[in-house]
CSV table of C-alpha atoms in Angstrom, one decimal:
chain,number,residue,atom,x,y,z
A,1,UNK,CA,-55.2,-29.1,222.7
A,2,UNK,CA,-57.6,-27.8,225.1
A,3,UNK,CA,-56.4,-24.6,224.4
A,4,UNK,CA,-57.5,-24.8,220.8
A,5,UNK,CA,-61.0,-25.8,221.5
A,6,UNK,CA,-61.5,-23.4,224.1
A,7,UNK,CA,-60.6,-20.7,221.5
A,8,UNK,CA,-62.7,-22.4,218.5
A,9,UNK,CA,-65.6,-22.4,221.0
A,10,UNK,CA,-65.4,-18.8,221.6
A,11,UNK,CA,-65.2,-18.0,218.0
A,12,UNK,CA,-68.3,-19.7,217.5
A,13,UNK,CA,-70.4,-18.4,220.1
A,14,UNK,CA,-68.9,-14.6,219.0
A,15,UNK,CA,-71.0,-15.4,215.7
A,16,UNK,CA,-73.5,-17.2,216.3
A,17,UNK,CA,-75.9,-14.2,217.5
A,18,UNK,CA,-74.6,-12.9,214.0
A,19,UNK,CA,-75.7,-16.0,212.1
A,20,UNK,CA,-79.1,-16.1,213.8
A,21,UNK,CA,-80.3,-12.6,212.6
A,22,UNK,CA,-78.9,-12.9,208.5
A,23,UNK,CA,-82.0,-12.0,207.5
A,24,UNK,CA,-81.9,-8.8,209.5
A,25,UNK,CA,-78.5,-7.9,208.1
A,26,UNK,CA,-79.6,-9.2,203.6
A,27,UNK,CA,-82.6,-6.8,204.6
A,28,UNK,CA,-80.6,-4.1,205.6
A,29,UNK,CA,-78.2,-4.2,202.5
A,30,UNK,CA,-81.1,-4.3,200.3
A,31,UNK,CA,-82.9,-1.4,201.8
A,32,UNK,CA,-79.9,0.9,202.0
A,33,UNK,CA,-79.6,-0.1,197.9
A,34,UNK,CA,-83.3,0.9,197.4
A,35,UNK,CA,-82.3,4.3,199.1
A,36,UNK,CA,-79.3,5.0,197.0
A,37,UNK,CA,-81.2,3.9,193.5
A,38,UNK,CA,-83.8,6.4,194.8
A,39,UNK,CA,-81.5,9.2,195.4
A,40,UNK,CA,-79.8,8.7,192.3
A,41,UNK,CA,-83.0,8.3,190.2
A,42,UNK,CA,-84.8,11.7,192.1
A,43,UNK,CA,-81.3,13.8,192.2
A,44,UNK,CA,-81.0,16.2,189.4
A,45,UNK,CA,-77.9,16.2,187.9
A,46,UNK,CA,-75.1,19.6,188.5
A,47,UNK,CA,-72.9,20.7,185.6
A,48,UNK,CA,-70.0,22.6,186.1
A,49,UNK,CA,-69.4,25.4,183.3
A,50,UNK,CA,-66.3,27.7,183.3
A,51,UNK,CA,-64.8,30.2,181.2
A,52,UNK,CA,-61.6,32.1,180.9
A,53,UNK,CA,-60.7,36.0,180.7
A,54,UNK,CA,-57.2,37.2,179.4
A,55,UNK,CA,-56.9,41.0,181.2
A,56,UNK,CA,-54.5,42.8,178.6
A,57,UNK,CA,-52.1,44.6,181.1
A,58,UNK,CA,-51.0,47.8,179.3
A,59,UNK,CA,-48.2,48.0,181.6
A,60,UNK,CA,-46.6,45.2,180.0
A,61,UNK,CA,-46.7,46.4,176.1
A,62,UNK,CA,-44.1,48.3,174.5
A,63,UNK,CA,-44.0,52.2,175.5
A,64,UNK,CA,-43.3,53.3,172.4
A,65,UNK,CA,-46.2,51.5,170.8
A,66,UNK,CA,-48.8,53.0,168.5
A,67,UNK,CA,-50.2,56.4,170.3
A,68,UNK,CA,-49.1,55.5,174.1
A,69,UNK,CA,-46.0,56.4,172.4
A,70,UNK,CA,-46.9,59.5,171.2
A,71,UNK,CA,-48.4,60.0,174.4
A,72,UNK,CA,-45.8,59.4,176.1
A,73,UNK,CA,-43.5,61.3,174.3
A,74,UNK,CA,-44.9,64.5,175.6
A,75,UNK,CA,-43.9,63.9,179.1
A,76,UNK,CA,-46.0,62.7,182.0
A,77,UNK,CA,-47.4,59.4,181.2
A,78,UNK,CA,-45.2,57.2,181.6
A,79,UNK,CA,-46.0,53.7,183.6
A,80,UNK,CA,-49.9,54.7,182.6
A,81,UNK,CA,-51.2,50.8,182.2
A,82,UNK,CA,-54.4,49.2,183.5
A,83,UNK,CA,-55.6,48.5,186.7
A,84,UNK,CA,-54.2,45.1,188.7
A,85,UNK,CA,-54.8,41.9,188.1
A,86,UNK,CA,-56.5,42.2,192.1
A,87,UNK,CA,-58.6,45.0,191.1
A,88,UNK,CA,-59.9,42.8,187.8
A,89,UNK,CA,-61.1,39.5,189.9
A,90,UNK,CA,-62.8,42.2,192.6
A,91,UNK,CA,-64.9,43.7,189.2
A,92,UNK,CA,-66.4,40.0,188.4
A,93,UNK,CA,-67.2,39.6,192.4
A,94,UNK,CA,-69.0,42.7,192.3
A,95,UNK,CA,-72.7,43.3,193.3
A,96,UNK,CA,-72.6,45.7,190.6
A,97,UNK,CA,-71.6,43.6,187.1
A,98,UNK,CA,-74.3,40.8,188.8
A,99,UNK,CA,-76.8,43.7,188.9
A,100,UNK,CA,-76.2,44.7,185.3
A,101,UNK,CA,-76.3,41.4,184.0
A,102,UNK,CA,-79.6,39.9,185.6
A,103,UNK,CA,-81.0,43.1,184.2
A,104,UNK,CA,-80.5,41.5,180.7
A,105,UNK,CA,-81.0,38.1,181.5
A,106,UNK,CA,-84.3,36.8,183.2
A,107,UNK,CA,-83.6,34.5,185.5
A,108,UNK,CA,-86.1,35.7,188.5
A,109,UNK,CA,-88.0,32.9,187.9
A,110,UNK,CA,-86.9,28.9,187.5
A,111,UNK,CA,-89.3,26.9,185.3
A,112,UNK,CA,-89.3,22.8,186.1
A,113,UNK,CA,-91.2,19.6,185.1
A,114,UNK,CA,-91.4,16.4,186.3
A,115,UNK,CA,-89.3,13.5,184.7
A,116,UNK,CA,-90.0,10.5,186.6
A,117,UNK,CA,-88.9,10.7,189.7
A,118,UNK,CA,-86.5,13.6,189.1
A,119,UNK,CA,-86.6,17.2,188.4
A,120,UNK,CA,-86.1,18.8,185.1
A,121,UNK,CA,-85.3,22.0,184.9
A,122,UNK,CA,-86.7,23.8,181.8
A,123,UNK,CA,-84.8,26.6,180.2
A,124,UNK,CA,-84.4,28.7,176.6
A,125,UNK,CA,-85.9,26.8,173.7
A,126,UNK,CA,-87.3,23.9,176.5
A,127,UNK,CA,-89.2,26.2,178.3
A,128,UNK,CA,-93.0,27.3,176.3
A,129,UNK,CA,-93.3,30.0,179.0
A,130,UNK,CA,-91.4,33.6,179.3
A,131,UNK,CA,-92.7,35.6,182.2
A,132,UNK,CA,-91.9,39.2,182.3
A,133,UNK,CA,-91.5,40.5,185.5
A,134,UNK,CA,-93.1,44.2,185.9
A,135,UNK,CA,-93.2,45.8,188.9
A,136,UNK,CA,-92.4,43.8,192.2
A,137,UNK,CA,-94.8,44.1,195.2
A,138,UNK,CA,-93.1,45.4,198.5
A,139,UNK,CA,-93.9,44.2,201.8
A,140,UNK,CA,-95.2,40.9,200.6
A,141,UNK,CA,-94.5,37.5,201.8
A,142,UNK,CA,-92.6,35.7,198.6
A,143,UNK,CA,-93.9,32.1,197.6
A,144,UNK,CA,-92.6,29.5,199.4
A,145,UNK,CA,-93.7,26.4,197.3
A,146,UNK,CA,-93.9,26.0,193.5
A,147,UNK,CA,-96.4,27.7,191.3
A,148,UNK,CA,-98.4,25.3,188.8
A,149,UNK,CA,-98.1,27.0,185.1
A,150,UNK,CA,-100.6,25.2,182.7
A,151,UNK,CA,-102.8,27.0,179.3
A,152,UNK,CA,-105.6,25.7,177.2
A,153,UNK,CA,-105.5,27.6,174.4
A,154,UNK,CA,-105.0,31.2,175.0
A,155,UNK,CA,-105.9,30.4,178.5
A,156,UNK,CA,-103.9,30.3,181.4
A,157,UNK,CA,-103.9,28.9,184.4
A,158,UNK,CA,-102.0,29.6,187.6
A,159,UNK,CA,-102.3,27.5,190.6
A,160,UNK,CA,-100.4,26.9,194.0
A,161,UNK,CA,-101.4,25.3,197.7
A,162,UNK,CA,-100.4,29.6,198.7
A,163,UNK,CA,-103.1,31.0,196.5
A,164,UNK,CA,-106.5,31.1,197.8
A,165,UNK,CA,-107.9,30.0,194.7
A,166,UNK,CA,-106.5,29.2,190.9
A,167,UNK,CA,-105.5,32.8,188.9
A,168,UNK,CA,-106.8,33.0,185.1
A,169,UNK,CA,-105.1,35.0,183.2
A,170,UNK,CA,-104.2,34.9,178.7
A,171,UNK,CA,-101.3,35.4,177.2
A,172,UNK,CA,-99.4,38.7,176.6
A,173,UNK,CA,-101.6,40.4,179.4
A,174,UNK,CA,-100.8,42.4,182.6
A,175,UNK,CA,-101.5,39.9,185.3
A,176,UNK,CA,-101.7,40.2,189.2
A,177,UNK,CA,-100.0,37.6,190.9
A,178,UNK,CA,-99.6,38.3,194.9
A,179,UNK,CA,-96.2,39.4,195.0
A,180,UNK,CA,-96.0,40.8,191.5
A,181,UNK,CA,-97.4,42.2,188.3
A,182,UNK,CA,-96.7,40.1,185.7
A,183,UNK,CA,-97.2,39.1,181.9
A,184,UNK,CA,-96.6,36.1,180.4
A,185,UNK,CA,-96.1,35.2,176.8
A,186,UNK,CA,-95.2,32.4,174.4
A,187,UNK,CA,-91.9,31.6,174.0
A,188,UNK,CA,-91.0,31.9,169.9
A,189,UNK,CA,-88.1,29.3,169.7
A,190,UNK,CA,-89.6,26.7,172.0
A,191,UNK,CA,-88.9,23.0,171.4
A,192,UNK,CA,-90.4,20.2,173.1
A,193,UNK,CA,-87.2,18.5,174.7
A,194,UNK,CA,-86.8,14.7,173.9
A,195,UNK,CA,-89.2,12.3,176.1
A,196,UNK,CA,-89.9,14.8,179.2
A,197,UNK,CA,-93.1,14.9,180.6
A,198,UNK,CA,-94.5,18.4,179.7
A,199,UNK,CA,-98.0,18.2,181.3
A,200,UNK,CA,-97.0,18.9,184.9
A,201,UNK,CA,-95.0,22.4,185.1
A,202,UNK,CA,-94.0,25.0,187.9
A,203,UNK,CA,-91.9,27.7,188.8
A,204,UNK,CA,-90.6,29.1,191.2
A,205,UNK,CA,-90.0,33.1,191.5
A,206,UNK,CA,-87.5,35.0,193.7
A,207,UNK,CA,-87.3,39.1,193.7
A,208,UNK,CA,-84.4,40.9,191.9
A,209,UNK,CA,-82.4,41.9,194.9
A,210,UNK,CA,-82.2,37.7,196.2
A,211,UNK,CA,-81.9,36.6,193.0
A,212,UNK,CA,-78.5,39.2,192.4
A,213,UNK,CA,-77.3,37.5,195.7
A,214,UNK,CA,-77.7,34.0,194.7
A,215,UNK,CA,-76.0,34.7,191.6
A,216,UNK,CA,-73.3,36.6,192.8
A,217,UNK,CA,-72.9,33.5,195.7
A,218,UNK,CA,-73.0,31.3,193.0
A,219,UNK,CA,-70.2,32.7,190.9
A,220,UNK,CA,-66.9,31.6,191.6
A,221,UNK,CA,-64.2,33.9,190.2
A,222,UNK,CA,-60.0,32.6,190.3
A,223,UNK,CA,-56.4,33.2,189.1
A,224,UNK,CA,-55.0,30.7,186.4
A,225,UNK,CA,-51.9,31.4,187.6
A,226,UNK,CA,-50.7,33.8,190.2
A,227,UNK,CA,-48.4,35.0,188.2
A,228,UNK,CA,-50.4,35.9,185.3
A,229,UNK,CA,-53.6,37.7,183.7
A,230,UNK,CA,-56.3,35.0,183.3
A,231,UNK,CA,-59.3,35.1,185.1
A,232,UNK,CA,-61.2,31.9,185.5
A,233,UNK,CA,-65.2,32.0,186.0
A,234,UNK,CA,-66.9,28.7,186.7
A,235,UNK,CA,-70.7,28.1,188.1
A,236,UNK,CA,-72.2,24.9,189.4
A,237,UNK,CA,-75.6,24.8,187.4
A,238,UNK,CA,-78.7,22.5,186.9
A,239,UNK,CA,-79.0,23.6,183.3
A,240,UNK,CA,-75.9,23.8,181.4
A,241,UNK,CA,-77.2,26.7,179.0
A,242,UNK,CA,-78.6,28.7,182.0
A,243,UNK,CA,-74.8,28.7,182.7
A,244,UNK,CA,-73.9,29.3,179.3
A,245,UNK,CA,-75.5,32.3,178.8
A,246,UNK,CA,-74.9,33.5,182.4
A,247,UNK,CA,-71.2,33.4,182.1
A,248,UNK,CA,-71.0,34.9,178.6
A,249,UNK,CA,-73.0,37.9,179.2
A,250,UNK,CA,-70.7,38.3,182.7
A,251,UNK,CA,-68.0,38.6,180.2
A,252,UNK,CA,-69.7,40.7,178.2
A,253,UNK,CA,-70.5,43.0,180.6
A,254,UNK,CA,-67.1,43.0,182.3
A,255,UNK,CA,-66.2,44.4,178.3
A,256,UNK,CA,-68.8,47.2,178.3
A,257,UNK,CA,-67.1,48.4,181.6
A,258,UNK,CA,-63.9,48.5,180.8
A,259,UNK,CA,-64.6,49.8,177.2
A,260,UNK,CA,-66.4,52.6,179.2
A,261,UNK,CA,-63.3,53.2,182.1
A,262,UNK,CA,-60.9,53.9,179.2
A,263,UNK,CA,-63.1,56.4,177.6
A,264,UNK,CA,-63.4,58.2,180.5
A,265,UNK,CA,-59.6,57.7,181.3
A,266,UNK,CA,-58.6,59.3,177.8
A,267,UNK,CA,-60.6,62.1,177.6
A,268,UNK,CA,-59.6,63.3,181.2
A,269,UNK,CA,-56.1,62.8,180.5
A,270,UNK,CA,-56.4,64.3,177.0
A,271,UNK,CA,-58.1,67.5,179.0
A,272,UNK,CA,-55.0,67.8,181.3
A,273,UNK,CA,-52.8,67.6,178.4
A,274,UNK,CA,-54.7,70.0,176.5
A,275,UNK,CA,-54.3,72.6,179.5
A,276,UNK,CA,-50.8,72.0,180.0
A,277,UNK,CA,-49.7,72.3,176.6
A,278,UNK,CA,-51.6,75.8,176.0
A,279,UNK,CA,-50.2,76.6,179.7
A,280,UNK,CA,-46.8,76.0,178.4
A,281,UNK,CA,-47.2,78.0,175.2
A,282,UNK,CA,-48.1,80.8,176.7
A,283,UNK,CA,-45.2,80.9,179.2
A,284,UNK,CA,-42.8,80.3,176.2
A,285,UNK,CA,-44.2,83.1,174.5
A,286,UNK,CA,-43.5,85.5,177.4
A,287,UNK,CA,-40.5,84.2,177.7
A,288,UNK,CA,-39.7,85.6,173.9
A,289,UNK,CA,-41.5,88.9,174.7
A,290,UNK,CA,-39.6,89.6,177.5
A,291,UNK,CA,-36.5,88.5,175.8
A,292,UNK,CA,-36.7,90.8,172.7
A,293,UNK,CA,-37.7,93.8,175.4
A,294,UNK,CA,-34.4,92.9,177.1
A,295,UNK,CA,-32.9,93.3,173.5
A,296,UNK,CA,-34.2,96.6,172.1
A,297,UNK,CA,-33.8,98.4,175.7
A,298,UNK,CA,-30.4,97.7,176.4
A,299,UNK,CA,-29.1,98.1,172.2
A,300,UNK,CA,-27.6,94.8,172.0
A,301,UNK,CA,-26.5,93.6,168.4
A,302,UNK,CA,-24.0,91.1,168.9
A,303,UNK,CA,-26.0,88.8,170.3
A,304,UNK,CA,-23.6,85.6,170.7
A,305,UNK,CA,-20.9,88.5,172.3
A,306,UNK,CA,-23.3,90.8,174.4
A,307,UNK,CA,-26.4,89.0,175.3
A,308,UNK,CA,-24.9,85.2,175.7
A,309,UNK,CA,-23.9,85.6,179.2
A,310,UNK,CA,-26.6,88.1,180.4
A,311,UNK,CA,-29.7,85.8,178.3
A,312,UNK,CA,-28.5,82.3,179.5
A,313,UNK,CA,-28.6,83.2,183.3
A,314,UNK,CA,-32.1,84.8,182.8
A,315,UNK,CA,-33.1,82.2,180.8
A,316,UNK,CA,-32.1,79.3,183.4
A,317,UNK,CA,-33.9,81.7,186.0
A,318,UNK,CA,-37.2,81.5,183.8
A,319,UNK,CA,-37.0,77.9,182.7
A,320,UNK,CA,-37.1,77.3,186.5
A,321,UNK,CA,-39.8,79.5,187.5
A,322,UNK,CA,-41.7,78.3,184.2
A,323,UNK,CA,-41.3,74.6,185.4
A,324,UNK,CA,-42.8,75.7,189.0
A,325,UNK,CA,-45.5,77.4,187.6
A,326,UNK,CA,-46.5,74.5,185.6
A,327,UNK,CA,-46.5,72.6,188.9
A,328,UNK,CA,-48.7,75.0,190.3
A,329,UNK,CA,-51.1,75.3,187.7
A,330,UNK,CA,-51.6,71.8,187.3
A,331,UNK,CA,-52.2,70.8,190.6
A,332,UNK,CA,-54.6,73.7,190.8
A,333,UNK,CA,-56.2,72.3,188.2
A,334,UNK,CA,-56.0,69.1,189.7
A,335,UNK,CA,-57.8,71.0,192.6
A,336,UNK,CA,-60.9,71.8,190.4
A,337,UNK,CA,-61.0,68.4,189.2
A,338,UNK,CA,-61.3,67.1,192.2
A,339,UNK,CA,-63.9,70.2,193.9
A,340,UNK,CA,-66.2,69.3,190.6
A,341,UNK,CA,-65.9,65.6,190.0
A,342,UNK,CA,-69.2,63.2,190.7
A,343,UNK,CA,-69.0,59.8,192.7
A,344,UNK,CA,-67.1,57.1,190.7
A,345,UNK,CA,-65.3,59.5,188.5
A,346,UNK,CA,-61.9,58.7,187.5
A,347,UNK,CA,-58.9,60.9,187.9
A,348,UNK,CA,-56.1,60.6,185.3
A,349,UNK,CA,-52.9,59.7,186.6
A,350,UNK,CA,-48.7,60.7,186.0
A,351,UNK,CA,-50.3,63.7,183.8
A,352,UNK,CA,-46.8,65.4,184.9
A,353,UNK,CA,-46.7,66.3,188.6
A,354,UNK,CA,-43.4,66.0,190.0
A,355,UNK,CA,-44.6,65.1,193.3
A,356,UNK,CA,-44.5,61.3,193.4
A,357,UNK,CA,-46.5,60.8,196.2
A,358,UNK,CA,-49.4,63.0,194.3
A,359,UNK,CA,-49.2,60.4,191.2
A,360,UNK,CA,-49.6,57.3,193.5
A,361,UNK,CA,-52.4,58.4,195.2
A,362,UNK,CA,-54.8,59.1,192.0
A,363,UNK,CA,-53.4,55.8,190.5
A,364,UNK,CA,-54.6,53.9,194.1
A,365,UNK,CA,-58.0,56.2,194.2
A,366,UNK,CA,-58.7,54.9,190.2
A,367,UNK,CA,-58.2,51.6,191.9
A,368,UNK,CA,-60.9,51.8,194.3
A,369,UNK,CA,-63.5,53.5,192.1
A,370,UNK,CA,-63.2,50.6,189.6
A,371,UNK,CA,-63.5,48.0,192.4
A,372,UNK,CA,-66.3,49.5,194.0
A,373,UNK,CA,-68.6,49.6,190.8
């Protein structure tokens, strides 16, 4: 029994220091739910956008289809396909394909109003103001804090705790900010977006050359399925048509480059076949020279008698030193190709060297010239 209350006393005494300071802990609870209504009320929501690419492997199609079967049928091409599936993610990672697409897109600077407590960020038809971006300043310290953006009229006003006074400027006008000449005009398709407070709007800028690198960081670029040929792009963004039209000009681009590859593949294999096949024609047609010579010197007229055994050993002597000429000549002209050929140019590939080795090493340096643009 004593045991007991010896045990209930010590419960009570554990808790009673508790007990005393309730209000402490209610005041606690109700702060820390303050803080998260705040954080949720002030954070700006992040979408997630993602799109898929289906690379069309030519390896895998039929080689007797349409004019790779044609192609093929001349000799030399065969296993000619696209690029792997490797090669095609390290495209879309690419400081290049970013490059090319910020180019189109303008996305330097970030427009943003106040919505409460929160951030809005405006963008395309939400957004009254497009600001061109001219010529960059170098060797300037870039703005650190938001730059105020407001216009009576034709009138503008540009304002920012990092300028030493307000900048006035108009619309459609070459203005000199302190890190770049700009000009900023009225965007045609704006729309006032649905109860946002438009009377308090900044921006923030950001040069080319950071802005490729937060894109690029930004992008995150994945394999469906190890085992197959979609591509999945997918960016975290404030502003789900920002992403939009971010992701569908990547693709876009990513189109433009390969349109532009197999261009340049075609016509220098369609060169090489060009040169082989007039190569070949004209060692054919010595070939028949020297076999009517042999002919008319010698007085042979029973030619399946006479000239059968004599033709077909000299004939299996030139066929083989008309098949190492062709070698030579084509890796000669390989040579040239190779002597004369600018940075990034592709090299066509199985145009009909025997040498294996030869072939796999164009097919690996077309590989690295398409991943490094």
């Amino acid at each position: 029994m004593d045991r007991k209350n010896n045990k209930e006393i010590n419960f009570k005494e554990l808790i009673n220091p508790y007990l005393k300071n309730w209000k402490y802990f209610v005041g606690m609870v109700f702060l820390m739910g303050l803080l998260a209504v705040f954080y949720i009320k002030s954070k700006s929501p992040v979408y997630k956008a993602q799109t898929s690419v289906l690379i069309k492997d030519a390896k895998k199609m039929s080689a007797a289809s349409g004019d790779i079967g044609v192609l093929q049928s001349l000799g030399g091409l065969n296993g000619m396909g696209t690029s792997s599936i490797e090669n095609e993610v390290g495209v879309f990672e690419s400081k290049a394909i970013v490059e090319d697409v910020l180019k189109e897109l303008n996305f330097q600077t970030t427009f943003y109003t106040k919505n409460g407590l929160k951030k809005v960020e405006l963008y395309g038809e939400s957004n009254p103001y497009i600001i061109h971006i001219i010529q960059e300043k170098e060797n300037i310290e870039l703005p650190k804090k938001p730059i105020s953006i407001s216009n009576k009229g034709n009138t503008i006003t540009l304002s920012s705790d990092e300028f030493e006074k307000d900048i006035v400027t108009s619309f459609n006008k070459t203005t000199s900010l302190p890190f770049a000449m700009v000009m900023i005009s009225k965007n045609p398709t704006y729309k006032a977006p649905y109860k946002v407070d438009m009377s308090d709007i900044s921006f923030y800028y950001s040069t080319f050359d950071n802005t490729v690198i937060d894109y690029q960081g930004a992008l995150n670029v994945d394999l469906l399925d190890k085992d197959g040929t979609i591509i999945t792009l997918a960016v975290d963004f404030e502003n789900k048509d920002r992403a939009k039209d971010y992701l569908n000009t990547l693709v876009r681009q990513y189109n433009i480059y390969a349109i532009n590859d197999k261009n340049i593949e075609s016509k220098k294999t369609k060169d090489f076949i060009d040169k082989r096949i007039g190569l070949i024609s004209r060692e054919l047609g010595d070939v028949e020279t020297e076999k009517e010579g042999y002919k008319s010197s010698n007085n042979i007229v029973d030619l399946p008698t006479e000239a059968g055994i004599n033709l077909q050993m000299k004939e299996q002597s030139k066929s083989q030193l008309l098949e190492l000429g062709t070698q030579l000549e084509l890796n000669n002209i390989l040579q040239n190709s190779l002597n004369n050929k600018n940075t990034g140019d592709l090299l066509p590939y199985n145009i009909g060297l025997s040498n294996e080795t030869a072939t796999k090493s164009i097919q690996e340096y077309n590989a690295l010239s398409t991943t490094e643009k």
